[in-house]
Amino acid sequence: MLEQYALSVVISNKRFIVATKVWFITGASSGIGWAVALQALQNGDQVIGTSRQLAKLEELSTLYPQQFQALPLDVRQSDQIKATIDLAWKIHGRIDVCFSNAGQALVGPLENTPEAHIMEMVSVNYLGHLLVIKHFAPYYRQQGYGHIIINSAIAGFDNVAGFSVYGSAKAALEGLGESLKAELAPFGIHVSLLYLGPTRTAFIENNLTKVGTDHEAYARTVGRFARVLDNINGKQPGDPLKVADAIYHIAHLEQPPFRLFFGPYAYQHARQKIAFLQQELDQWESLGKPTDY
């Protein structure tokens, strides 16, 4: 198994084989973060898992005391982000994969969403990722290689009514990822964006806030989508273990994908969005294109 995932790394024109990896995972206490941590540990890797709730990481610490290190991290706290990353780097002297995964969701009409909720969504789902990567960049640059994997959502690529706050924060990760890909590639650093469809974790139950979803004016849009989320809770088609296996796989590729979609739902919506963009581009080209001096 380890031979399958052996990775060759070039540092100062010398090639090294890294059979096992060191992972840094935010939001490792549940969902996809937990599944990826477990997959890495089962394959013999070292994992530094972070969470706001360290008690939820005790099981992994007990099962893998020689491989798993739990650290506290609230991605809303910029000072804590830097301190935790500095500490994490000292544990093994290197980190091969940064899985920036922590997130939470909100569904509701924008006009009914309090500013405090908006700031929370932007802080967790965009700024948290940005600041984690900001503090990783100099370490990776000096290390000469690394992989940053950012967990977005299909709503960050093709959004729906009710996710105006959550989806827009996730969509910002697209722009972040594209710039980082260009900035960090010269230093041997890869960037991957993940777009998950509905996946059977406890995310809807534990990490989804509802605001104004019963507003009569939005019954056919936001309200309908909120009811869909209620109905699929616990029945989502996506298997988190299969998702984790795919993430583990791309972390061991010399040329990993920049974007990776998960599940038929995500692929359907991505293709619809791409087709719409092409159609709209062609439709309005005669108006928008001839505007140079």
mmCIF file of C-alpha atoms in Angstrom:
data_model
loop_
_atom_site.group_PDB
_atom_site.id
_atom_site.type_symbol
_atom_site.label_atom_id
_atom_site.label_comp_id
_atom_site.label_asym_id
_atom_site.label_seq_id
_atom_site.Cartn_x
_atom_site.Cartn_y
_atom_site.Cartn_z
ATOM 1 C CA MET A 1 0.000 0.000 0.000
ATOM 2 C CA LEU A 2 2.729 2.469 0.937
ATOM 3 C CA GLU A 3 4.649 1.715 -2.235
ATOM 4 C CA GLN A 4 1.555 2.647 -4.235
ATOM 5 C CA TYR A 5 1.584 6.112 -2.729
ATOM 6 C CA ALA A 6 5.337 6.727 -2.672
ATOM 7 C CA LEU A 7 6.092 10.248 -3.874
ATOM 8 C CA SER A 8 9.294 11.494 -5.422
ATOM 9 C CA VAL A 9 10.327 14.994 -4.375
ATOM 10 C CA VAL A 10 13.078 17.118 -5.910
ATOM 11 C CA ILE A 11 15.004 19.382 -3.528
ATOM 12 C CA SER A 12 18.113 21.212 -4.732
ATOM 13 C CA ASN A 13 18.247 18.974 -7.833
ATOM 14 C CA LYS A 14 18.276 15.838 -5.666
ATOM 15 C CA ARG A 15 15.345 13.445 -5.812
ATOM 16 C CA PHE A 16 13.989 11.921 -2.614
ATOM 17 C CA ILE A 17 11.347 9.242 -2.148
ATOM 18 C CA VAL A 18 8.810 10.069 0.564
ATOM 19 C CA ALA A 19 6.927 6.850 1.326
ATOM 20 C CA THR A 20 4.865 8.336 4.144
ATOM 21 C CA LYS A 21 3.567 11.839 4.574
ATOM 22 C CA VAL A 22 2.969 14.386 7.283
ATOM 23 C CA TRP A 23 -0.505 15.956 7.140
ATOM 24 C CA PHE A 24 -1.872 19.110 8.705
ATOM 25 C CA ILE A 25 -5.687 19.043 8.755
ATOM 26 C CA THR A 26 -8.041 21.768 9.934
ATOM 27 C CA GLY A 27 -11.496 20.705 11.082
ATOM 28 C CA ALA A 28 -10.245 17.171 11.710
ATOM 29 C CA SER A 29 -12.801 16.357 14.396
ATOM 30 C CA SER A 30 -15.655 15.426 12.058
ATOM 31 C CA GLY A 31 -16.821 14.903 8.489
ATOM 32 C CA ILE A 32 -14.338 14.907 5.633
ATOM 33 C CA GLY A 33 -11.523 16.130 7.869
ATOM 34 C CA TRP A 34 -11.963 13.114 10.141
ATOM 35 C CA ALA A 35 -12.255 10.716 7.192
ATOM 36 C CA VAL A 36 -9.064 12.006 5.563
ATOM 37 C CA ALA A 37 -7.190 11.891 8.869
ATOM 38 C CA LEU A 38 -8.285 8.292 9.380
ATOM 39 C CA GLN A 39 -7.320 7.315 5.840
ATOM 40 C CA ALA A 40 -3.859 8.844 6.261
ATOM 41 C CA LEU A 41 -3.330 7.179 9.632
ATOM 42 C CA GLN A 42 -4.423 3.781 8.342
ATOM 43 C CA ASN A 43 -1.816 4.093 5.607
ATOM 44 C CA GLY A 44 0.943 4.805 8.100
ATOM 45 C CA ASP A 45 1.180 8.578 7.665
ATOM 46 C CA GLN A 46 1.676 11.152 10.401
ATOM 47 C CA VAL A 47 -1.251 13.502 11.033
ATOM 48 C CA ILE A 48 -1.511 16.767 12.903
ATOM 49 C CA GLY A 49 -5.229 17.247 13.371
ATOM 50 C CA THR A 50 -6.712 20.527 14.548
ATOM 51 C CA SER A 51 -10.101 21.482 15.898
ATOM 52 C CA ARG A 52 -11.876 23.966 18.128
ATOM 53 C CA GLN A 53 -13.003 20.965 20.170
ATOM 54 C CA LEU A 54 -9.990 18.858 21.091
ATOM 55 C CA ALA A 55 -12.135 16.334 22.967
ATOM 56 C CA LYS A 56 -13.496 15.157 19.630
ATOM 57 C CA LEU A 57 -9.982 14.183 18.561
ATOM 58 C CA GLU A 58 -9.320 11.931 21.539
ATOM 59 C CA GLU A 59 -10.392 8.788 19.684
ATOM 60 C CA LEU A 60 -7.772 9.289 16.966
ATOM 61 C CA SER A 61 -5.170 10.125 19.603
ATOM 62 C CA THR A 62 -6.000 6.890 21.434
ATOM 63 C CA LEU A 63 -6.054 4.698 18.329
ATOM 64 C CA TYR A 64 -2.878 6.155 16.805
ATOM 65 C CA PRO A 65 -0.777 7.571 19.672
ATOM 66 C CA GLN A 66 2.474 7.361 17.678
ATOM 67 C CA GLN A 67 1.054 8.940 14.511
ATOM 68 C CA PHE A 68 -1.568 11.472 15.544
ATOM 69 C CA GLN A 69 -1.032 14.821 17.219
ATOM 70 C CA ALA A 70 -4.034 16.986 18.183
ATOM 71 C CA LEU A 71 -3.687 20.771 18.321
ATOM 72 C CA PRO A 72 -6.285 23.424 19.138
ATOM 73 C CA LEU A 73 -7.236 25.721 16.285
ATOM 74 C CA ASP A 74 -10.077 28.130 15.691
ATOM 75 C CA VAL A 75 -9.647 29.412 12.133
ATOM 76 C CA ARG A 76 -11.529 32.570 13.113
ATOM 77 C CA GLN A 77 -8.573 33.570 15.316
ATOM 78 C CA SER A 78 -5.677 34.829 13.196
ATOM 79 C CA ASP A 79 -3.153 34.862 16.071
ATOM 80 C CA GLN A 80 -3.993 31.262 16.924
ATOM 81 C CA ILE A 81 -3.606 30.202 13.297
ATOM 82 C CA LYS A 82 -0.005 31.406 13.167
ATOM 83 C CA ALA A 83 0.880 29.999 16.586
ATOM 84 C CA THR A 84 -0.599 26.594 15.781
ATOM 85 C CA ILE A 85 1.136 26.349 12.405
ATOM 86 C CA ASP A 86 4.469 27.377 13.934
ATOM 87 C CA LEU A 87 4.049 24.664 16.568
ATOM 88 C CA ALA A 88 2.929 22.060 14.032
ATOM 89 C CA TRP A 89 6.025 22.623 11.923
ATOM 90 C CA LYS A 90 8.280 21.938 14.893
ATOM 91 C CA ILE A 91 6.724 18.537 15.588
ATOM 92 C CA HIS A 92 8.115 16.678 12.553
ATOM 93 C CA GLY A 93 10.298 19.316 10.931
ATOM 94 C CA ARG A 94 8.212 19.133 7.780
ATOM 95 C CA ILE A 95 4.608 19.056 6.566
ATOM 96 C CA ASP A 96 3.828 17.508 3.208
ATOM 97 C CA VAL A 97 0.098 18.156 2.893
ATOM 98 C CA CYS A 98 -1.981 21.005 4.274
ATOM 99 C CA PHE A 99 -5.661 20.054 4.089
ATOM 100 C CA SER A 100 -7.509 23.311 4.746
ATOM 101 C CA ASN A 101 -10.891 21.825 5.498
ATOM 102 C CA ALA A 102 -12.676 23.587 8.376
ATOM 103 C CA GLY A 103 -16.025 25.103 7.446
ATOM 104 C CA GLN A 104 -19.641 25.673 8.331
ATOM 105 C CA ALA A 105 -22.772 26.615 6.391
ATOM 106 C CA LEU A 106 -25.762 28.924 6.505
ATOM 107 C CA VAL A 107 -28.972 28.774 4.506
ATOM 108 C CA GLY A 108 -31.392 31.675 4.323
ATOM 109 C CA PRO A 109 -32.333 34.816 2.345
ATOM 110 C CA LEU A 110 -29.610 37.446 2.406
ATOM 111 C CA GLU A 111 -32.014 40.158 3.568
ATOM 112 C CA ASN A 112 -32.832 38.180 6.705
ATOM 113 C CA THR A 113 -29.264 37.222 7.577
ATOM 114 C CA PRO A 114 -27.771 39.224 10.473
ATOM 115 C CA GLU A 115 -24.391 40.828 9.849
ATOM 116 C CA ALA A 116 -22.858 38.758 12.643
ATOM 117 C CA HIS A 117 -23.789 35.571 10.765
ATOM 118 C CA ILE A 118 -22.375 36.986 7.525
ATOM 119 C CA MET A 119 -19.067 37.851 9.169
ATOM 120 C CA GLU A 120 -18.931 34.379 10.718
ATOM 121 C CA MET A 121 -19.431 32.662 7.348
ATOM 122 C CA VAL A 122 -16.791 34.794 5.626
ATOM 123 C CA SER A 123 -14.370 34.325 8.511
ATOM 124 C CA VAL A 124 -14.660 30.534 8.611
ATOM 125 C CA ASN A 125 -15.206 29.687 4.945
ATOM 126 C CA TYR A 126 -12.845 32.174 3.311
ATOM 127 C CA LEU A 127 -10.555 34.116 5.641
ATOM 128 C CA GLY A 128 -9.741 31.015 7.670
ATOM 129 C CA HIS A 129 -8.442 29.245 4.567
ATOM 130 C CA LEU A 130 -6.609 32.337 3.361
ATOM 131 C CA LEU A 131 -4.795 32.867 6.660
ATOM 132 C CA VAL A 132 -3.879 29.199 7.093
ATOM 133 C CA ILE A 133 -2.311 29.224 3.630
ATOM 134 C CA LYS A 134 -0.655 32.607 4.232
ATOM 135 C CA HIS A 135 1.235 31.147 7.180
ATOM 136 C CA PHE A 136 2.025 27.911 5.337
ATOM 137 C CA ALA A 137 3.480 29.648 2.277
ATOM 138 C CA PRO A 138 6.879 30.673 3.716
ATOM 139 C CA TYR A 139 7.400 27.247 5.289
ATOM 140 C CA TYR A 140 6.559 25.466 2.045
ATOM 141 C CA ARG A 141 8.675 27.881 0.027
ATOM 142 C CA GLN A 142 11.690 27.196 2.220
ATOM 143 C CA GLN A 143 10.933 23.472 2.223
ATOM 144 C CA GLY A 144 10.872 23.445 -1.573
ATOM 145 C CA TYR A 145 7.693 21.444 -2.009
ATOM 146 C CA GLY A 146 4.238 20.934 -0.553
ATOM 147 C CA HIS A 147 0.572 20.432 -1.368
ATOM 148 C CA ILE A 148 -2.264 22.712 -0.290
ATOM 149 C CA ILE A 149 -5.699 21.097 -0.581
ATOM 150 C CA ILE A 150 -8.642 23.457 -0.054
ATOM 151 C CA ASN A 151 -12.083 22.065 0.691
ATOM 152 C CA SER A 152 -14.651 24.219 -1.087
ATOM 153 C CA ALA A 153 -18.125 22.959 -2.114
ATOM 154 C CA ILE A 154 -20.068 22.641 -5.331
ATOM 155 C CA ALA A 155 -21.978 25.747 -4.160
ATOM 156 C CA GLY A 156 -18.687 27.599 -4.548
ATOM 157 C CA PHE A 157 -18.709 26.762 -8.261
ATOM 158 C CA ASP A 158 -22.436 26.692 -9.071
ATOM 159 C CA ASN A 159 -24.456 28.350 -6.333
ATOM 160 C CA VAL A 160 -28.150 28.029 -5.423
ATOM 161 C CA ALA A 161 -30.829 30.177 -3.774
ATOM 162 C CA GLY A 162 -30.320 30.220 -0.029
ATOM 163 C CA PHE A 163 -26.540 29.932 -0.102
ATOM 164 C CA SER A 164 -25.866 33.588 -0.944
ATOM 165 C CA VAL A 165 -23.598 33.971 2.103
ATOM 166 C CA TYR A 166 -22.108 30.486 2.372
ATOM 167 C CA GLY A 167 -21.709 29.889 -1.361
ATOM 168 C CA SER A 168 -20.153 33.283 -2.052
ATOM 169 C CA ALA A 169 -17.550 32.713 0.666
ATOM 170 C CA LYS A 170 -16.744 29.332 -0.900
ATOM 171 C CA ALA A 171 -16.648 30.908 -4.377
ATOM 172 C CA ALA A 172 -13.935 33.279 -3.160
ATOM 173 C CA LEU A 173 -11.728 30.213 -2.731
ATOM 174 C CA GLU A 174 -11.740 29.782 -6.511
ATOM 175 C CA GLY A 175 -10.071 33.151 -6.979
ATOM 176 C CA LEU A 176 -7.715 32.472 -4.090
ATOM 177 C CA GLY A 177 -6.735 29.101 -5.490
ATOM 178 C CA GLU A 178 -6.109 30.379 -9.010
ATOM 179 C CA SER A 179 -3.771 33.089 -7.780
ATOM 180 C CA LEU A 180 -1.973 30.769 -5.363
ATOM 181 C CA LYS A 181 -1.469 28.205 -8.100
ATOM 182 C CA ALA A 182 0.469 30.791 -10.108
ATOM 183 C CA GLU A 183 2.271 32.289 -7.103
ATOM 184 C CA LEU A 184 3.469 29.064 -5.532
ATOM 185 C CA ALA A 185 4.152 26.796 -8.516
ATOM 186 C CA PRO A 186 7.741 28.094 -8.960
ATOM 187 C CA PHE A 187 8.514 26.768 -5.471
ATOM 188 C CA GLY A 188 7.246 23.246 -6.132
ATOM 189 C CA ILE A 189 3.994 23.847 -4.264
ATOM 190 C CA HIS A 190 0.745 22.382 -5.611
ATOM 191 C CA VAL A 191 -2.753 23.703 -4.968
ATOM 192 C CA SER A 192 -5.959 21.662 -5.284
ATOM 193 C CA LEU A 193 -9.570 22.815 -4.891
ATOM 194 C CA LEU A 194 -12.217 20.265 -3.877
ATOM 195 C CA TYR A 195 -15.867 20.631 -4.919
ATOM 196 C CA LEU A 196 -17.993 18.159 -3.000
ATOM 197 C CA GLY A 197 -21.609 17.358 -3.723
ATOM 198 C CA PRO A 198 -23.965 16.102 -0.988
ATOM 199 C CA THR A 199 -21.882 13.812 1.228
ATOM 200 C CA ARG A 200 -23.205 11.716 4.102
ATOM 201 C CA THR A 201 -21.620 13.368 7.096
ATOM 202 C CA ALA A 202 -23.178 15.161 10.067
ATOM 203 C CA PHE A 203 -22.497 18.526 8.414
ATOM 204 C CA ILE A 204 -26.169 19.462 7.880
ATOM 205 C CA GLU A 205 -27.081 18.430 11.398
ATOM 206 C CA ASN A 206 -24.139 19.992 13.217
ATOM 207 C CA ASN A 207 -22.710 22.744 11.017
ATOM 208 C CA LEU A 208 -25.670 24.293 9.193
ATOM 209 C CA THR A 209 -27.431 27.417 10.477
ATOM 210 C CA LYS A 210 -30.903 28.345 9.200
ATOM 211 C CA VAL A 211 -32.005 31.978 9.094
ATOM 212 C CA GLY A 212 -35.397 33.101 7.776
ATOM 213 C CA THR A 213 -36.007 29.970 5.718
ATOM 214 C CA ASP A 214 -39.728 30.222 6.523
ATOM 215 C CA HIS A 215 -40.013 33.703 4.957
ATOM 216 C CA GLU A 216 -43.121 33.604 2.788
ATOM 217 C CA ALA A 217 -41.611 35.681 -0.013
ATOM 218 C CA TYR A 218 -38.821 33.108 -0.440
ATOM 219 C CA ALA A 219 -40.908 29.964 -0.025
ATOM 220 C CA ARG A 220 -40.343 28.779 -3.610
ATOM 221 C CA THR A 221 -36.605 29.449 -3.648
ATOM 222 C CA VAL A 222 -34.752 29.545 -0.344
ATOM 223 C CA GLY A 223 -37.505 27.739 1.546
ATOM 224 C CA ARG A 224 -37.618 24.986 -1.032
ATOM 225 C CA PHE A 225 -33.865 24.480 -0.884
ATOM 226 C CA ALA A 226 -33.919 24.416 2.927
ATOM 227 C CA ARG A 227 -36.532 21.664 2.780
ATOM 228 C CA VAL A 228 -34.349 19.725 0.338
ATOM 229 C CA LEU A 229 -31.485 19.894 2.821
ATOM 230 C CA ASP A 230 -33.760 18.627 5.580
ATOM 231 C CA ASN A 231 -34.957 15.749 3.422
ATOM 232 C CA ILE A 232 -31.518 14.556 2.342
ATOM 233 C CA ASN A 233 -29.952 14.774 5.817
ATOM 234 C CA GLY A 234 -28.571 11.329 6.585
ATOM 235 C CA LYS A 235 -29.344 10.151 3.043
ATOM 236 C CA GLN A 236 -26.759 12.072 1.060
ATOM 237 C CA PRO A 237 -25.376 9.882 -1.746
ATOM 238 C CA GLY A 238 -21.718 10.799 -1.233
ATOM 239 C CA ASP A 239 -19.586 8.323 0.724
ATOM 240 C CA PRO A 240 -17.088 10.241 2.910
ATOM 241 C CA LEU A 241 -14.692 7.279 2.971
ATOM 242 C CA LYS A 242 -14.548 7.173 -0.831
ATOM 243 C CA VAL A 243 -14.062 10.939 -0.884
ATOM 244 C CA ALA A 244 -11.210 10.561 1.615
ATOM 245 C CA ASP A 245 -9.637 7.847 -0.529
ATOM 246 C CA ALA A 246 -9.691 10.143 -3.576
ATOM 247 C CA ILE A 247 -8.184 13.013 -1.581
ATOM 248 C CA TYR A 248 -5.481 10.708 -0.266
ATOM 249 C CA HIS A 249 -4.775 9.603 -3.824
ATOM 250 C CA ILE A 250 -4.264 13.106 -5.255
ATOM 251 C CA ALA A 251 -2.005 13.974 -2.320
ATOM 252 C CA HIS A 252 0.422 11.370 -3.646
ATOM 253 C CA LEU A 253 0.499 12.497 -7.267
ATOM 254 C CA GLU A 254 3.441 14.398 -8.686
ATOM 255 C CA GLN A 255 0.966 16.486 -10.709
ATOM 256 C CA PRO A 256 -2.312 16.618 -8.769
ATOM 257 C CA PRO A 257 -5.429 18.230 -10.259
ATOM 258 C CA PHE A 258 -6.183 21.863 -9.548
ATOM 259 C CA ARG A 259 -9.942 21.220 -9.383
ATOM 260 C CA LEU A 260 -11.574 17.964 -8.388
ATOM 261 C CA PHE A 261 -15.337 17.418 -8.245
ATOM 262 C CA PHE A 262 -16.968 14.670 -6.192
ATOM 263 C CA GLY A 263 -20.163 12.802 -7.014
ATOM 264 C CA PRO A 264 -22.680 12.861 -9.891
ATOM 265 C CA TYR A 265 -24.505 15.886 -8.438
ATOM 266 C CA ALA A 266 -21.349 17.991 -8.464
ATOM 267 C CA TYR A 267 -20.393 16.891 -11.982
ATOM 268 C CA GLN A 268 -23.887 17.606 -13.300
ATOM 269 C CA HIS A 269 -23.914 21.115 -11.837
ATOM 270 C CA ALA A 270 -20.351 21.842 -12.942
ATOM 271 C CA ARG A 271 -21.124 20.868 -16.535
ATOM 272 C CA GLN A 272 -24.343 22.912 -16.528
ATOM 273 C CA LYS A 273 -22.439 25.937 -15.243
ATOM 274 C CA ILE A 274 -19.680 25.563 -17.825
ATOM 275 C CA ALA A 275 -22.242 25.216 -20.639
ATOM 276 C CA PHE A 276 -24.098 28.298 -19.418
ATOM 277 C CA LEU A 277 -20.880 30.319 -19.239
ATOM 278 C CA GLN A 278 -19.979 29.339 -22.807
ATOM 279 C CA GLN A 279 -23.458 30.217 -24.052
ATOM 280 C CA GLU A 280 -23.482 33.584 -22.282
ATOM 281 C CA LEU A 281 -19.947 34.395 -23.445
ATOM 282 C CA ASP A 282 -20.925 33.781 -27.054
ATOM 283 C CA GLN A 283 -24.293 35.554 -26.770
ATOM 284 C CA TRP A 284 -22.886 38.860 -25.509
ATOM 285 C CA GLU A 285 -19.507 38.879 -27.232
ATOM 286 C CA SER A 286 -20.618 41.376 -29.887
ATOM 287 C CA LEU A 287 -21.532 43.881 -27.170
ATOM 288 C CA GLY A 288 -18.745 43.406 -24.653
ATOM 289 C CA LYS A 289 -15.697 42.543 -26.770
ATOM 290 C CA PRO A 290 -15.294 45.682 -28.985
ATOM 291 C CA THR A 291 -14.731 48.077 -26.086
ATOM 292 C CA ASP A 292 -10.959 48.666 -26.325
ATOM 293 C CA TYR A 293 -9.523 51.952 -27.616
#
